[in-house]
Short mmCIF file of C-alpha atoms in Angstrom, two decimals:
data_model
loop_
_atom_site.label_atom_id
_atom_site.label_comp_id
_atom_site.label_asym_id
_atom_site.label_seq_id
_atom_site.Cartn_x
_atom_site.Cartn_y
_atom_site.Cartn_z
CA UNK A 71 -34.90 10.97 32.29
CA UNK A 72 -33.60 13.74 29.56
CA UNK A 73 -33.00 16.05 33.04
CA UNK A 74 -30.83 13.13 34.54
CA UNK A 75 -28.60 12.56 31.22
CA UNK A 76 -28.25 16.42 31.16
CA UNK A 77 -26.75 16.69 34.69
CA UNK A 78 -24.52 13.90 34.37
CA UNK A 79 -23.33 15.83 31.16
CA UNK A 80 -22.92 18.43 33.43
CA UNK A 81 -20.94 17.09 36.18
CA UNK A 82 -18.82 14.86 33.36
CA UNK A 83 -17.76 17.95 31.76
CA UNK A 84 -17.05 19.74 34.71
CA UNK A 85 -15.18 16.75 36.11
CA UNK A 86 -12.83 16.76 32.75
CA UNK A 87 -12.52 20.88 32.85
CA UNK A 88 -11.14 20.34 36.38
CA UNK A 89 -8.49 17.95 35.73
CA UNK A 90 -7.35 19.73 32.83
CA UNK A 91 -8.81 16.63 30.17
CA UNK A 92 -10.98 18.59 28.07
CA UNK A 93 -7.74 20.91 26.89
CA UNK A 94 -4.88 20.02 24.95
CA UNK A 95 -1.43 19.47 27.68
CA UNK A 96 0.54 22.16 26.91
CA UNK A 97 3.76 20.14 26.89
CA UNK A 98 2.56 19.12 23.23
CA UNK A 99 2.34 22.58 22.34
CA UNK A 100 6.28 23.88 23.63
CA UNK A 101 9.37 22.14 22.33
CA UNK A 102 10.51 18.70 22.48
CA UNK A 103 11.56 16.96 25.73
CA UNK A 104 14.10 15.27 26.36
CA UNK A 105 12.14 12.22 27.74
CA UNK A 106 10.76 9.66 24.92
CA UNK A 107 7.72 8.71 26.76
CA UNK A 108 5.05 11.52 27.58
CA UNK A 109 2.18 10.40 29.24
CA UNK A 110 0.16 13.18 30.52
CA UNK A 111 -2.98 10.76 31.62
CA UNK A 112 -0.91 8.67 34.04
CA UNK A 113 -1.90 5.39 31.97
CA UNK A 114 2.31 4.18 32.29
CA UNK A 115 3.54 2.55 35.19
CA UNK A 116 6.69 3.79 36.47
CA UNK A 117 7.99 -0.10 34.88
CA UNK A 118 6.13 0.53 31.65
CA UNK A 119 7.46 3.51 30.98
CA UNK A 120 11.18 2.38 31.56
CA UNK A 121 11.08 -0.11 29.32
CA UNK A 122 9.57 2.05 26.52
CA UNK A 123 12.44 4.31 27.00
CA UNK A 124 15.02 1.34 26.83
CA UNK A 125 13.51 0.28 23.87
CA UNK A 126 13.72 4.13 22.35
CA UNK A 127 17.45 3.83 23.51
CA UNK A 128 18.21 0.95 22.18
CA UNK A 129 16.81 1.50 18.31
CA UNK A 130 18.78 5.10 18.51
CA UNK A 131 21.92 3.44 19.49
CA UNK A 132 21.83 0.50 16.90
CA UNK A 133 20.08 2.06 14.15
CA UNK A 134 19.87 5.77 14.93
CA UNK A 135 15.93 5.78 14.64
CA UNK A 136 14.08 7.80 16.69
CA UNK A 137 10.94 6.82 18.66
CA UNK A 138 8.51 8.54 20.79
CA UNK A 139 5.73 7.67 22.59
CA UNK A 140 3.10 10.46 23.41
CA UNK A 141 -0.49 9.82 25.68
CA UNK A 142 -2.44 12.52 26.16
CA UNK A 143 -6.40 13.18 27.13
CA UNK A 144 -7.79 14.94 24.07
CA UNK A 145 -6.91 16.81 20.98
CA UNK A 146 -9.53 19.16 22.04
CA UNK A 147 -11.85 18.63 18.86
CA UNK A 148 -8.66 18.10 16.07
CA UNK A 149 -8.32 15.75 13.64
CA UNK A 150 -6.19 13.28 15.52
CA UNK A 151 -4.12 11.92 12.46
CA UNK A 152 -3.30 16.06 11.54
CA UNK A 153 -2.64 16.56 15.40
CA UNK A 154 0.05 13.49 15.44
CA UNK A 155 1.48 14.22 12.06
CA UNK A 156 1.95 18.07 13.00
CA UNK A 157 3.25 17.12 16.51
CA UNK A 158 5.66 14.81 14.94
CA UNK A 159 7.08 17.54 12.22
CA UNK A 160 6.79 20.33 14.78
CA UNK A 161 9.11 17.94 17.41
CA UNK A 162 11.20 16.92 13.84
CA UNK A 163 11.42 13.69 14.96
CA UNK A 164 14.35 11.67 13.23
CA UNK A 165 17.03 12.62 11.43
CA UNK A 166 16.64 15.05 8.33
CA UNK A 167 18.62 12.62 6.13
CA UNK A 168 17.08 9.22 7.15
CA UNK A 169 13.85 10.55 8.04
CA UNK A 170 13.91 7.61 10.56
CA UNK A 171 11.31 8.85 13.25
CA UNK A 172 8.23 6.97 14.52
CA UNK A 173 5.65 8.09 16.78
CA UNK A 174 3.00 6.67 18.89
CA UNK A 175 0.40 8.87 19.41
CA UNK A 176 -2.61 8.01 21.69
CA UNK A 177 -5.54 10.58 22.50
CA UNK A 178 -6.78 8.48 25.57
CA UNK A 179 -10.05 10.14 26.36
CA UNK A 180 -10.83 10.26 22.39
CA UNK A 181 -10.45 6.85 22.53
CA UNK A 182 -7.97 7.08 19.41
CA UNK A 183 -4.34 5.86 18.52
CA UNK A 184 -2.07 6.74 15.73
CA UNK A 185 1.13 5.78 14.79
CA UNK A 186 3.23 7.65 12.53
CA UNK A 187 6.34 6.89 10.29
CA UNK A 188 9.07 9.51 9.38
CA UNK A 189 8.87 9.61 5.19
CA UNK A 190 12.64 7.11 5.38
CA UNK A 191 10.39 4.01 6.99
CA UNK A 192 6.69 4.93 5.22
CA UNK A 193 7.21 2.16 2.64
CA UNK A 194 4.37 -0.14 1.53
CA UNK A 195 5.61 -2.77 4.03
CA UNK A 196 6.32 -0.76 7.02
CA UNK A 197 2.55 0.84 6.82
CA UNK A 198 1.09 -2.21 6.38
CA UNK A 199 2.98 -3.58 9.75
CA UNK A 200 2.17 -0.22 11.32
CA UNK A 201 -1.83 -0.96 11.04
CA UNK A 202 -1.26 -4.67 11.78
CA UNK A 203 -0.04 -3.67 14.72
CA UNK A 204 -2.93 -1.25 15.67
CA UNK A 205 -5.44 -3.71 14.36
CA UNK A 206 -3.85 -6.79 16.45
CA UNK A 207 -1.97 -6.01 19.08
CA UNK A 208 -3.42 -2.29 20.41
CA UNK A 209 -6.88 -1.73 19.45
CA UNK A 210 -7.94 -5.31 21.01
CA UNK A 211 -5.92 -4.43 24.53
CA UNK A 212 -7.77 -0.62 24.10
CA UNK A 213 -11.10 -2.90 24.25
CA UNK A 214 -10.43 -5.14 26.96
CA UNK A 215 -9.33 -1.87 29.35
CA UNK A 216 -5.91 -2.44 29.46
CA UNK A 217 -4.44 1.08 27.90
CA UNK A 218 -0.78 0.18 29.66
CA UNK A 219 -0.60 -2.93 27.90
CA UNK A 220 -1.96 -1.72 24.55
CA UNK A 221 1.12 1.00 24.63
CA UNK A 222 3.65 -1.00 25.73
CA UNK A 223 3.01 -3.70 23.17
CA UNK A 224 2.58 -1.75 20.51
CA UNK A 225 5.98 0.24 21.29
CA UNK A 226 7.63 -3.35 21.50
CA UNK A 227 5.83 -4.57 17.99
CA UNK A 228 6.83 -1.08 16.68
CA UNK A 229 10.32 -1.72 17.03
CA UNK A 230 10.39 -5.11 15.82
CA UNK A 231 8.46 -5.23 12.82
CA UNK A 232 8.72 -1.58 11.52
CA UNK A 233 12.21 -0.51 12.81
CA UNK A 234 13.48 -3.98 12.70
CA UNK A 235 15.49 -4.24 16.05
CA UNK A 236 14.93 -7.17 18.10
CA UNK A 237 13.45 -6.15 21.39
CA UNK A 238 15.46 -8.09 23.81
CA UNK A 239 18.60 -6.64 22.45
CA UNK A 240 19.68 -4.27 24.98
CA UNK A 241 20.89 -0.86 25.00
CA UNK A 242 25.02 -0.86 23.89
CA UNK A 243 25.81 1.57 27.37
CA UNK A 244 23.97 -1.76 29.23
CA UNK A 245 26.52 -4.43 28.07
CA UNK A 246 29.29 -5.21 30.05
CA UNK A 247 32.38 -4.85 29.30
CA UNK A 248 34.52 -7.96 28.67
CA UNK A 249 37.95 -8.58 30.03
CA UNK A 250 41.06 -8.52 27.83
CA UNK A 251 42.30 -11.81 29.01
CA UNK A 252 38.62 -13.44 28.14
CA UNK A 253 37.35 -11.01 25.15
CA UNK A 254 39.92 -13.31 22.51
CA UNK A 255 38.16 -16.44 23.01
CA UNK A 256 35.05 -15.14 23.02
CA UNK A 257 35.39 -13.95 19.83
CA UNK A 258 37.10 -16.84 17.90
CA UNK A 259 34.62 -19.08 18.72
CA UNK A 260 33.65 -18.79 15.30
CA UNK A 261 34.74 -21.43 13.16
CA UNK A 262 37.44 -20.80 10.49
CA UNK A 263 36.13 -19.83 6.79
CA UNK A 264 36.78 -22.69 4.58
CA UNK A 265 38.85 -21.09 1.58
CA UNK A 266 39.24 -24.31 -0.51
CA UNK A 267 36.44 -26.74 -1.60
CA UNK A 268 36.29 -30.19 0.22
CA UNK A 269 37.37 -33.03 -1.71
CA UNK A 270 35.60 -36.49 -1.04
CA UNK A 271 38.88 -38.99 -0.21
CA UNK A 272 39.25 -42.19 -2.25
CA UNK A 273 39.83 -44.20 1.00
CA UNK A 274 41.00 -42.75 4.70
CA UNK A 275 44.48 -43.59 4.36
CA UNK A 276 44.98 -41.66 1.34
CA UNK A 277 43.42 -38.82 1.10
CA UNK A 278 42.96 -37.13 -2.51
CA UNK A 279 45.31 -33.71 -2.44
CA UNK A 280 43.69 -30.51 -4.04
CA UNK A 281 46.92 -28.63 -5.38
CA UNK A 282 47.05 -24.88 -4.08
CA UNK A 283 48.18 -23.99 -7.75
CA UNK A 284 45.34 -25.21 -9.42
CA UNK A 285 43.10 -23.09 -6.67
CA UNK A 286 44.39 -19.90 -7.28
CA UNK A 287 45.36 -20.53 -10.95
CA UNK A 288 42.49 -18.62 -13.41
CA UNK A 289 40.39 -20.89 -15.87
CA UNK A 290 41.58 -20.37 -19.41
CA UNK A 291 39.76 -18.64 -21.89
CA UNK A 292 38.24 -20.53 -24.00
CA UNK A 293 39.52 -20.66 -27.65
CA UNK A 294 36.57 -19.72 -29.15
CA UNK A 295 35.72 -16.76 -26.93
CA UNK A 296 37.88 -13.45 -28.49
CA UNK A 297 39.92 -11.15 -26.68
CA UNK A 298 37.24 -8.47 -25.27
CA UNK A 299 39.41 -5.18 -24.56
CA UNK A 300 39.05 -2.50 -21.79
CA UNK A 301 35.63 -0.73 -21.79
CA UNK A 302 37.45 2.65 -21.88
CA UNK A 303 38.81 1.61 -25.36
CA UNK A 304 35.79 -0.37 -26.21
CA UNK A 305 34.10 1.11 -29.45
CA UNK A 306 30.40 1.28 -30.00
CA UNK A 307 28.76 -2.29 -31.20
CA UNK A 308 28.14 -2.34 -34.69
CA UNK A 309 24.65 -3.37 -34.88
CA UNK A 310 21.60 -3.49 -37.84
CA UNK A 311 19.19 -3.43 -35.51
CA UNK A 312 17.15 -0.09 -35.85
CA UNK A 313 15.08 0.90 -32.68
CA UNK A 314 12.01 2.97 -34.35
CA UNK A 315 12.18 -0.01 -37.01
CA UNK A 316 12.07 -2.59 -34.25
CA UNK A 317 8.99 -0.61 -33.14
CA UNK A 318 6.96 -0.56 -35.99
CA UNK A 319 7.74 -4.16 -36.82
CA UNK A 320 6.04 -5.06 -33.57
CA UNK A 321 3.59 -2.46 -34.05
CA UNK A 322 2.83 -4.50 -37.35
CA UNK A 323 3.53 -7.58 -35.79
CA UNK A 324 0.41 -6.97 -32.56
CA UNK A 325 -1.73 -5.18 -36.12
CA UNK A 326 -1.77 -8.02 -38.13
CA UNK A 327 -2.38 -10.06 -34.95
CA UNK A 328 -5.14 -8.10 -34.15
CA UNK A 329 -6.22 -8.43 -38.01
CA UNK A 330 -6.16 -11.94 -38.21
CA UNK A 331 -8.18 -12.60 -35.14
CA UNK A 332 -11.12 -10.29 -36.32
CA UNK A 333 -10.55 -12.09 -39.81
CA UNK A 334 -11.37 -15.04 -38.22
CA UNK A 335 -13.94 -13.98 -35.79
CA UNK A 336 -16.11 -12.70 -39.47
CA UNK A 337 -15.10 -16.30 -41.29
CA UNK A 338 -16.33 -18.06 -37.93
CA UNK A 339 -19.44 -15.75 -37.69
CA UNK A 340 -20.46 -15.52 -41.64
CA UNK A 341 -20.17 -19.21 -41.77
CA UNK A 342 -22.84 -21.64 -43.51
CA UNK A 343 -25.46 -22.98 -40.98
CA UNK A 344 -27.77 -25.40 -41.63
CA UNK A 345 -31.10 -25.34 -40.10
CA UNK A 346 -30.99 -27.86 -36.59
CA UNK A 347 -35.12 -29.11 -37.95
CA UNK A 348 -34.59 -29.80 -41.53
CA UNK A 349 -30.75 -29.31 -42.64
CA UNK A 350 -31.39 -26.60 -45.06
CA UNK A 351 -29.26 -23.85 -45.29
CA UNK A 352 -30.47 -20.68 -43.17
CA UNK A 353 -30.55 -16.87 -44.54
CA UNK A 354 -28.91 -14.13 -42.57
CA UNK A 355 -31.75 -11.35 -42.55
CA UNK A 356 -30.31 -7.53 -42.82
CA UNK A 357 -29.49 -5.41 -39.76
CA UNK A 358 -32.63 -3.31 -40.16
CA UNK A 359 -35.06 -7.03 -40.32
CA UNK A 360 -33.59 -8.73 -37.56
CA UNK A 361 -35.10 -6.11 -35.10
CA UNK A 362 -38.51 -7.27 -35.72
CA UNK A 363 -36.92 -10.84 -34.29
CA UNK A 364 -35.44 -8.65 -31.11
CA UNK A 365 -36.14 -7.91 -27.45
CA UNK A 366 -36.37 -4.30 -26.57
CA UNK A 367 -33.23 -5.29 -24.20
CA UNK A 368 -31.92 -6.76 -27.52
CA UNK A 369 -32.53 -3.93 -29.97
CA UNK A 370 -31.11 -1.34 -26.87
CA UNK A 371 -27.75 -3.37 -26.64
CA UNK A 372 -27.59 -2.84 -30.55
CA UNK A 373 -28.24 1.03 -30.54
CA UNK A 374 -25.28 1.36 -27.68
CA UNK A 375 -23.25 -1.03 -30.13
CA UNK A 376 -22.33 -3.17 -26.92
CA UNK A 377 -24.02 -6.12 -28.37
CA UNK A 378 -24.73 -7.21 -32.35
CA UNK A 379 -27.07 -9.65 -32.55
CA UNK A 380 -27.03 -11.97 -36.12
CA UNK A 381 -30.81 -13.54 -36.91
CA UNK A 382 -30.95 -16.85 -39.24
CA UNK A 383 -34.08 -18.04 -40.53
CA UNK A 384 -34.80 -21.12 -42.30
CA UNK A 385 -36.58 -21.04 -46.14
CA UNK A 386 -38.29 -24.04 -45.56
CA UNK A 387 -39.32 -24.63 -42.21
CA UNK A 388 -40.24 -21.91 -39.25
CA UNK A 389 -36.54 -22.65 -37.53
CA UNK A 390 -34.91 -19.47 -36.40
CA UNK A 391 -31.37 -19.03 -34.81
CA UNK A 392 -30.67 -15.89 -32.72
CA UNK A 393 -26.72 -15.64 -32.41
CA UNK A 394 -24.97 -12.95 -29.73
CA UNK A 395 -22.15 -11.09 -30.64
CA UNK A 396 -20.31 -9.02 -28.11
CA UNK A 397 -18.48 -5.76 -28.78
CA UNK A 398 -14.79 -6.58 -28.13
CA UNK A 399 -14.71 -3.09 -26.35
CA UNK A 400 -17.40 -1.14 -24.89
CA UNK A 401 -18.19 1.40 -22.18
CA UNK A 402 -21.52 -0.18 -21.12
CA UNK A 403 -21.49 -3.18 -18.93
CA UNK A 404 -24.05 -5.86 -17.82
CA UNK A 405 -26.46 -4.78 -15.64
CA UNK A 406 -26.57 -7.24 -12.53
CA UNK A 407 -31.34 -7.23 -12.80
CA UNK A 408 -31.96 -7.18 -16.45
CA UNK A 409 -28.20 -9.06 -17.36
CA UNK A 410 -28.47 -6.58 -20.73
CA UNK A 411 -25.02 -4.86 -21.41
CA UNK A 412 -26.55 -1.17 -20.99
CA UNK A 413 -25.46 -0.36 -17.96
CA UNK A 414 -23.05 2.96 -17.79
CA UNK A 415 -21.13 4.56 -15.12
CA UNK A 416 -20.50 7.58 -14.13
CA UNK A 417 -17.35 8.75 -11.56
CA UNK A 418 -16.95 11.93 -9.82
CA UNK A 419 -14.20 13.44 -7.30
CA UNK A 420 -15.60 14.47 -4.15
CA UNK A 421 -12.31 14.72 -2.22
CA UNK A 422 -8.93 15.01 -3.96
CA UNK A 423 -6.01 13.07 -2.18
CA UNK A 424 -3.43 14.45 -0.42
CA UNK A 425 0.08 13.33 0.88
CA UNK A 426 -1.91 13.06 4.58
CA UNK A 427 -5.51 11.83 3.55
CA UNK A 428 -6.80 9.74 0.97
CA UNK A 429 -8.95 11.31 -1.18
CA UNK A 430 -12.80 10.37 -2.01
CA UNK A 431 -14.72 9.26 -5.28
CA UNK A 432 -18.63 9.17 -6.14
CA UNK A 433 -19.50 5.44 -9.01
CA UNK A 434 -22.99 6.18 -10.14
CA UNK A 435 -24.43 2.87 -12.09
CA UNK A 436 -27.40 3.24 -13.85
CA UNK A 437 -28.86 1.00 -16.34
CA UNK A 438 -30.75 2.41 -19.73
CA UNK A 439 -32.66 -0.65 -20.37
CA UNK A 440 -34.38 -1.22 -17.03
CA UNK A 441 -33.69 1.55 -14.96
CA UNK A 442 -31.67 -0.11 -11.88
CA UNK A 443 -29.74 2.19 -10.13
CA UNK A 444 -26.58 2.20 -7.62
CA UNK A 445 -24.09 5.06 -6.30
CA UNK A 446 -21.36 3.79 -4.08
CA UNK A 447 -18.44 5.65 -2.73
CA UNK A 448 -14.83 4.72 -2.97
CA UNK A 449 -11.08 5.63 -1.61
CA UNK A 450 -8.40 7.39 -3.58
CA UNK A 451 -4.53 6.13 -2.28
CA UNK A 452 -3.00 8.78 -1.20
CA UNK A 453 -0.33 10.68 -3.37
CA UNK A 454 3.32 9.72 -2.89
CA UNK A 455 5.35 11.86 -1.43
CA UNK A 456 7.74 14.20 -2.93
CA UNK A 457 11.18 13.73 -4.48
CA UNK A 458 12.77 16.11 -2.79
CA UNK A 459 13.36 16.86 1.05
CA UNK A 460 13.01 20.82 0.16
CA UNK A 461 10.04 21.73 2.31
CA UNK A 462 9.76 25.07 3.92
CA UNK A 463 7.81 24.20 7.28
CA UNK A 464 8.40 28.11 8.67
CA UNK A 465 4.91 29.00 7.96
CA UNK A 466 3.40 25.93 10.24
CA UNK A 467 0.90 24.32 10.69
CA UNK A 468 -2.86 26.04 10.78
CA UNK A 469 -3.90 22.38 13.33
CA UNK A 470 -3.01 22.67 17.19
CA UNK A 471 -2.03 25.81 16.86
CA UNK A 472 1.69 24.66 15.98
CA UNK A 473 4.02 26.81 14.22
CA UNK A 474 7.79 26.50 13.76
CA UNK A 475 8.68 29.56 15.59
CA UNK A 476 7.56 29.06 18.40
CA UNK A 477 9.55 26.47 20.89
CA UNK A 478 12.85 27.39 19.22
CA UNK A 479 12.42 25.58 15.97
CA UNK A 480 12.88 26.78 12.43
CA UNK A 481 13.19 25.63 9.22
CA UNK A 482 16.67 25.65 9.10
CA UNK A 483 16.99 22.53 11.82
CA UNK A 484 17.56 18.98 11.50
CA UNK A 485 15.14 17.07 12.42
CA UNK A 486 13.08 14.38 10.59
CA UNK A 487 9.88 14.82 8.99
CA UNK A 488 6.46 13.04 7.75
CA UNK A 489 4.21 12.62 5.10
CA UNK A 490 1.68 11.43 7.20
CA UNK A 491 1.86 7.37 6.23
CA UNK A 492 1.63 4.90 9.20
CA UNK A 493 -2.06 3.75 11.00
CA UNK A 494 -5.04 4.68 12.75
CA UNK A 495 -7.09 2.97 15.55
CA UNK A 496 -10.32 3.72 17.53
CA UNK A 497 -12.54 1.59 20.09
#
């Protein structure tokens, strides 16, 4: 059995080596074409890829974005979100103002899809469409082998719900032109703006007139208002209001709040009890002879100073009264088997983020009082991308073997560029 699944390894790899799959087309690796759809797999009918380039058409001419769809076999072993970010910035998709390009990147044989945004449509929004439509509309077509379909909806959804271009509209070289005699008409079928407010009549034979003077005649100021002048001879406002002392009286202001609620918090806590057996009035023992009365969990929690616990005891009668009293803030929290508040936690960077990836964070949880024990990994958002549009792109990219030189592009041209933001697919 392990000889038969190492000659069909055999003959797959040879199969891809011979039809060129297992390399990376080397249209992706020369200068941009002029078509908008490059499939190098032959997934695209001849129909299919019309329409994608209508739709490309049709956003450039209305809105000046720039779309391109690109299906290849493999990335030959790259990251496929650095090979689609690089091939977009290397092609400079967009313009270098608007940073309006989108690409939709699929790596057939990888069975992976990316799409991404030029930096002028990566907003919040726009990303979030960008995965909805991986997640809902091309992954699930991916699954149910029908590739064609999966592009082809996706390019439509792209265009609707990330550029924002309905995609029936057609291209403006596709509509036809309208005859002089006829294009008058056509246009004032609109109805007339209504410049004055309708006025309900008193009955239909005598309708109540609305005087053009008292229309375009200005309200009058009201006597009590004063004349305001110009702003340009406008002087400063005179004001007593002081900004640093407006400060520190709210400073005060949120310090004696915070001072009256931990004033009341001791008068609530310090109160009289009386013992719930025989009435009598109970005795608060010291901090050091209430831990005789405590848990181990109990005396921990005190030692951490997450927890104070108060101990009354009756003079008469054995009645005792245990009250909890949580630390209003604390690093220690309550541990999920023991429910004492001595758990800690611990975080620590694995991966820093970038303006591409996301970066990567270690949460150890450990608790001091029974020893429980969790480590968990989570994502860092990725960091947002740069103020300016100064970035020198002549020394390349060290992925795909891109570089600006080569192809005829340099630094100094004006295309689009990309951070990276959009979304990622597999199945």
């Amino acid at each position: 059995m392990r000889l038969l699944a190492t000659f069909v390894a055999i003959v797959v790899s040879l199969i891809l080596s011979d039809i060129g799959w297992a390399e990376v087309p080397g249209i992706v690796t020369g200068s941009r074409p002029q078509a908008r759809v490059i499939d190098e797999t032959g997934t695209l009918s001849a129909a299919d890829s019309a329409e994608i380039e209508r739709l490309a058409r049709s956003i450039q001419e209305t809105t000046k974005a720039d779309m391109m769809v690109v299906v290849i076999p493999t990335t030959a072993g790259e990251s496929h979100r650095r090979f689609a970010t690089d091939l977009f910035n290397r092609w400079q998709l967009g313009d270098a103002a608007r940073n309006d390009g989108l690409l939709l990147f699929v790596a057939l044989a990888d069975r992976k899809s990316e799409i991404i945004l030029g930096d002028g449509l990566d907003s919040p929004g726009q990303r979030s469409a960008s995965q909805r439509i991986m997640d809902q509309v091309m992954v699930p077509h991916f699954r149910a082998g029908r590739p064609g379909r999966a592009i082809l909806d996706g390019a439509t959804r792209a265009v609707t719900d990330i550029v924002g271009v309905s995609a029936e509209q057609p291209a403006a070289a596709d509509i036809p032109p309208v005859p002089a005699s006829t294009s008058a008409s056509l246009v004032e079928k609109r109805p007339e703006p209504i410049l004055q407010p309708l006025v309900e009549p008193s009955s239909p034979a005598t309708p109540t007139p609305v005087p053009t003077e008292d229309v375009l005649r200005p309200e009058p100021i009201a006597p009590a208002q004063p004349w305001i002048p110009p702003t340009r001879f406008q002087r400063a406002p005179e004001t007593t209001s002081d900004p640093v002392g407006m400060m520190i009286l709210l400073g005060g202001g949120a310090a004696a709040g915070a001072g009256g609620i931990a004033a009341f918090r001791s008068l609530y806590r310090y109160r009289r009890r009386g013992c719930p057996h025989c009435g009598t009035a109970m005795i608060l023992l010291a901090e050091g002879e209430d831990d005789t009365r405590l848990e181990r969990g109990e005396r921990l929690e005190e030692h951490l100073g997450s927890v104070d616990y108060d101990v009354w005891t009756c003079p008469v009668c054995p009645g005792v009264e245990k009250v909890r009293w949580g630390a209003l803030f604390t690093r220690y929290a309550k541990c999920p088997r023991c429910r004492s508040v001595t758990k800690s936690q611990t975080i620590s960077r694995l991966r820093a983020p970038t303006q591409v990836s996301e970066g990567l964070e270690r949460i150890d949880e450990r608790c001091l009082h029974c020893g429980w024990e969790k480590t968990s990994e989570r994502t860092i958002p990725r960091l947002p991308e740069p103020t300016n549009s100064s970035v020198d792109w002549s020394s390349g990219s060290s992925s795909g073997g891109f570089s600006s030189s080569s192809g005829g592009f340099s630094s100094s041209s004006s295309g689009g560029h990309s951070s990276g933001g959009g979304a990622s697919g597999s199945w």
